[in-house]
C-alpha positions as a printed Julia matrix, in Angstrom:
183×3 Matrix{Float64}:
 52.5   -43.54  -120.43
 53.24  -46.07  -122.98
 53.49  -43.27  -126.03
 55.9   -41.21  -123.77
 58.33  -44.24  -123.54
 57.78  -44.89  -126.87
 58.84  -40.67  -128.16
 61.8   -41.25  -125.54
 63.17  -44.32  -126.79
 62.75  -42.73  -130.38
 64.16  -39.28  -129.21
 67.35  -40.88  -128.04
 67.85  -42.31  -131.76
 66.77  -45.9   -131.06
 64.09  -48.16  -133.4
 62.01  -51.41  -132.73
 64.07  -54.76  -134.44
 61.45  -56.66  -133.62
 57.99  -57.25  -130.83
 58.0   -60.67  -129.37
 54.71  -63.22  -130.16
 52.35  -62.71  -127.73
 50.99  -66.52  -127.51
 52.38  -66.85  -124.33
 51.61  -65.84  -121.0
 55.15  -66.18  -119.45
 58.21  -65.48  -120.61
 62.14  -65.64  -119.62
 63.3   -63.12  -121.79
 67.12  -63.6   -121.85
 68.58  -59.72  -122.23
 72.33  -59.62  -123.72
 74.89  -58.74  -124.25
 74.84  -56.79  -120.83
 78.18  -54.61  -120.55
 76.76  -51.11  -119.71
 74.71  -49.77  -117.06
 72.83  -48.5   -120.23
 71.55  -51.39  -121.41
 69.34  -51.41  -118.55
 67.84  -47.82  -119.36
 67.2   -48.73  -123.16
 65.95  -52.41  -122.27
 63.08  -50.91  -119.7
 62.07  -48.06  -122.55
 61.55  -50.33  -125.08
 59.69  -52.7   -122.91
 57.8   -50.06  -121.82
 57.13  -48.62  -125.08
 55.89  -52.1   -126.25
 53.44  -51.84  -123.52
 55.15  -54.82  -121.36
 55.67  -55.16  -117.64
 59.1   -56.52  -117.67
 60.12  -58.09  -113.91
 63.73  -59.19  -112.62
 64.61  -61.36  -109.55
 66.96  -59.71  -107.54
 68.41  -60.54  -104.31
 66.38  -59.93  -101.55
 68.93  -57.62  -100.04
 68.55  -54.76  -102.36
 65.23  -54.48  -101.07
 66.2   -52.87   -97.83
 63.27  -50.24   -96.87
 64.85  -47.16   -97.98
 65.38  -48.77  -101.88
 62.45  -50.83  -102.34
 60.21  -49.35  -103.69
 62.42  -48.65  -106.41
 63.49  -51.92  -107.17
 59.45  -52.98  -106.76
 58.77  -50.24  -108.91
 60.87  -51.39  -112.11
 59.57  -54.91  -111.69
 62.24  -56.52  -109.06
 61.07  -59.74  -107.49
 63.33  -60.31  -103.92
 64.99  -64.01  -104.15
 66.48  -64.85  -101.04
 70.49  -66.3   -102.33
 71.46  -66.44   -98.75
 69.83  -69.89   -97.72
 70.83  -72.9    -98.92
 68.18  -73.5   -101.58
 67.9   -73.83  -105.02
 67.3   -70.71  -106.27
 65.99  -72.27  -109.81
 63.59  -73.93  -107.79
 62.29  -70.91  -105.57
 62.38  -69.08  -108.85
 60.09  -71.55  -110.71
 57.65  -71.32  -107.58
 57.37  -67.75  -108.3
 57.15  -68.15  -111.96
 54.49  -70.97  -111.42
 52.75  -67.88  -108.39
 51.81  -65.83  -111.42
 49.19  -65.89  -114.4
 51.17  -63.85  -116.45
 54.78  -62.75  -116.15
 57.69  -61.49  -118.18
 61.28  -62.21  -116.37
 64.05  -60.26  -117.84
 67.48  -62.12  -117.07
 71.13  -60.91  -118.07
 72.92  -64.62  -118.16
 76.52  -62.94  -117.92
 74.94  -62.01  -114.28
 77.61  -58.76  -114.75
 78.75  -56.43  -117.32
 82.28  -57.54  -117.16
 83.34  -60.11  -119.32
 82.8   -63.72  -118.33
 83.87  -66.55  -119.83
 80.66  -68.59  -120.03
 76.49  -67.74  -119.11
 74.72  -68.84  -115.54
 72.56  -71.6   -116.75
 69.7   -71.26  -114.14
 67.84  -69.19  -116.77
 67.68  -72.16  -118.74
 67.03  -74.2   -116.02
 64.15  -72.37  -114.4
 62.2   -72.31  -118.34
 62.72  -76.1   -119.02
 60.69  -76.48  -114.93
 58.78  -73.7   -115.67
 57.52  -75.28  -119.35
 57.62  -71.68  -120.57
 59.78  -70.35  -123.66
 63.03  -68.24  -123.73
 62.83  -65.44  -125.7
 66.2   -63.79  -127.01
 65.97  -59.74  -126.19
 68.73  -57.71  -127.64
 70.48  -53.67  -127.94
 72.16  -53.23  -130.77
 74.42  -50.32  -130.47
 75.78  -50.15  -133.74
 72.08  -50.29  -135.16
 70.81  -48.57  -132.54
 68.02  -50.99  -132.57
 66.17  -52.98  -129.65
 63.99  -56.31  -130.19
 63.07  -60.23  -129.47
 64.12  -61.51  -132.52
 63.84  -65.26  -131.34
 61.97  -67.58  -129.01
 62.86  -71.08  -128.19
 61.45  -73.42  -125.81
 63.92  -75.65  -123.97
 64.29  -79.28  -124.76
 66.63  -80.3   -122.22
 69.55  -80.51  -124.42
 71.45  -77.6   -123.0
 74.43  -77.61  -125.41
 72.06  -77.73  -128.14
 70.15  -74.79  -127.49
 72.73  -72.73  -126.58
 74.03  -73.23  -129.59
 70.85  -71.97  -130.84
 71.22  -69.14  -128.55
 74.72  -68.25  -129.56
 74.25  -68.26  -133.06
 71.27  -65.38  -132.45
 73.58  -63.07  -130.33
 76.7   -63.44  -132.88
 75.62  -60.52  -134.93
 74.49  -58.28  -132.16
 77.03  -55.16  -131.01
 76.96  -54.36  -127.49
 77.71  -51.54  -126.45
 81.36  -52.07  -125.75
 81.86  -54.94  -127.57
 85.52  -56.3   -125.49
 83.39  -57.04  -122.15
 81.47  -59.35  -124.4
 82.29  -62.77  -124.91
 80.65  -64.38  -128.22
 80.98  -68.16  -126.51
 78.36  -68.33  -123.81
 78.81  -71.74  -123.29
């Protein structure tokens, strides 16, 4: 399954810009810039292709019974957003539920343009005590990777700086729904 991914990813023109390090056993992996439906497609291939389960959290409504087994299929975890709970905190229980676990997250939490990231990302590593690593699609290089990962040290400005400076070179796909200052 893994080398069909891999000749479909390659078919549609795309390379590897880099594999993650494997010394971990969990993972946020922070995907952006998100502004096409695409990115979605070319982000599962070449996890796929790399041989990684990549999961999501997704609110618990998508999983009605008619769509969830498609969601459960391409690694969605239900979070319930309706109650009045922390969701970083129900996410790092879930994190915490698992021996080892890859959570893709798109911080612009659209593919319109926003004028800053969600934070809980960040939030739910520095509880977790597991790195961030920085996924990307490069459209003009037609090139997918994890060219970065970064643990949290609590200094949120900081390491979004960090985090900003990565992404400033990367072309999304279209490049005016993305805004280069995340924070």
């Amino acid at each position: 399954m893994i080398n069909f991914f891999g000749f479909l990813f390659k078919i549609l023109g795309w390379s590897d810009g880099g594999t993650p390090d494997k010394s971990e056993s969990k993972y946020i992996v922070v995907v952006a810039p998100h502004t096409s439906n695409l990115d979605f497609v070319f982000g599962i291939l070449y996890a796929y292709q790399l041989g990684f389960k990549i999961r999501y959290f997704a609110k618990s409504q998508l999983f009605h019974w008619s769509t969830a087994w498609f969601f459960k299929f391409f690694g969605g975890i239900p979070v319930d957003r309706n109650k009045k709970n922390n969701l970083v905190s129900q996410a790092v229980e879930i994190i915490d539920s698992y021996e080892n676990l890859i959570i893709g997250i798109a911080p612009e939490g659209t593919r319109k343009k926003t004028k800053k990231w969600k934070t809980g990302f960040y939030y739910m590593a520095l509880e977790a005590k597991i790195p961030i690593a920085l996924a990307y699609l490069d459209y003009k290089e037609k090139k997918a990777g994890i060219g970065k990962v970064i643990y949290p040290s609590g200094d949120i400005e900081k390491d979004f700086r960090i985090i900003e400076e990565f992404y400033s070179t990367i072309h999304p796909k279209h490049p005016s729904l993305y805004n280069k200052k995340i924070i």
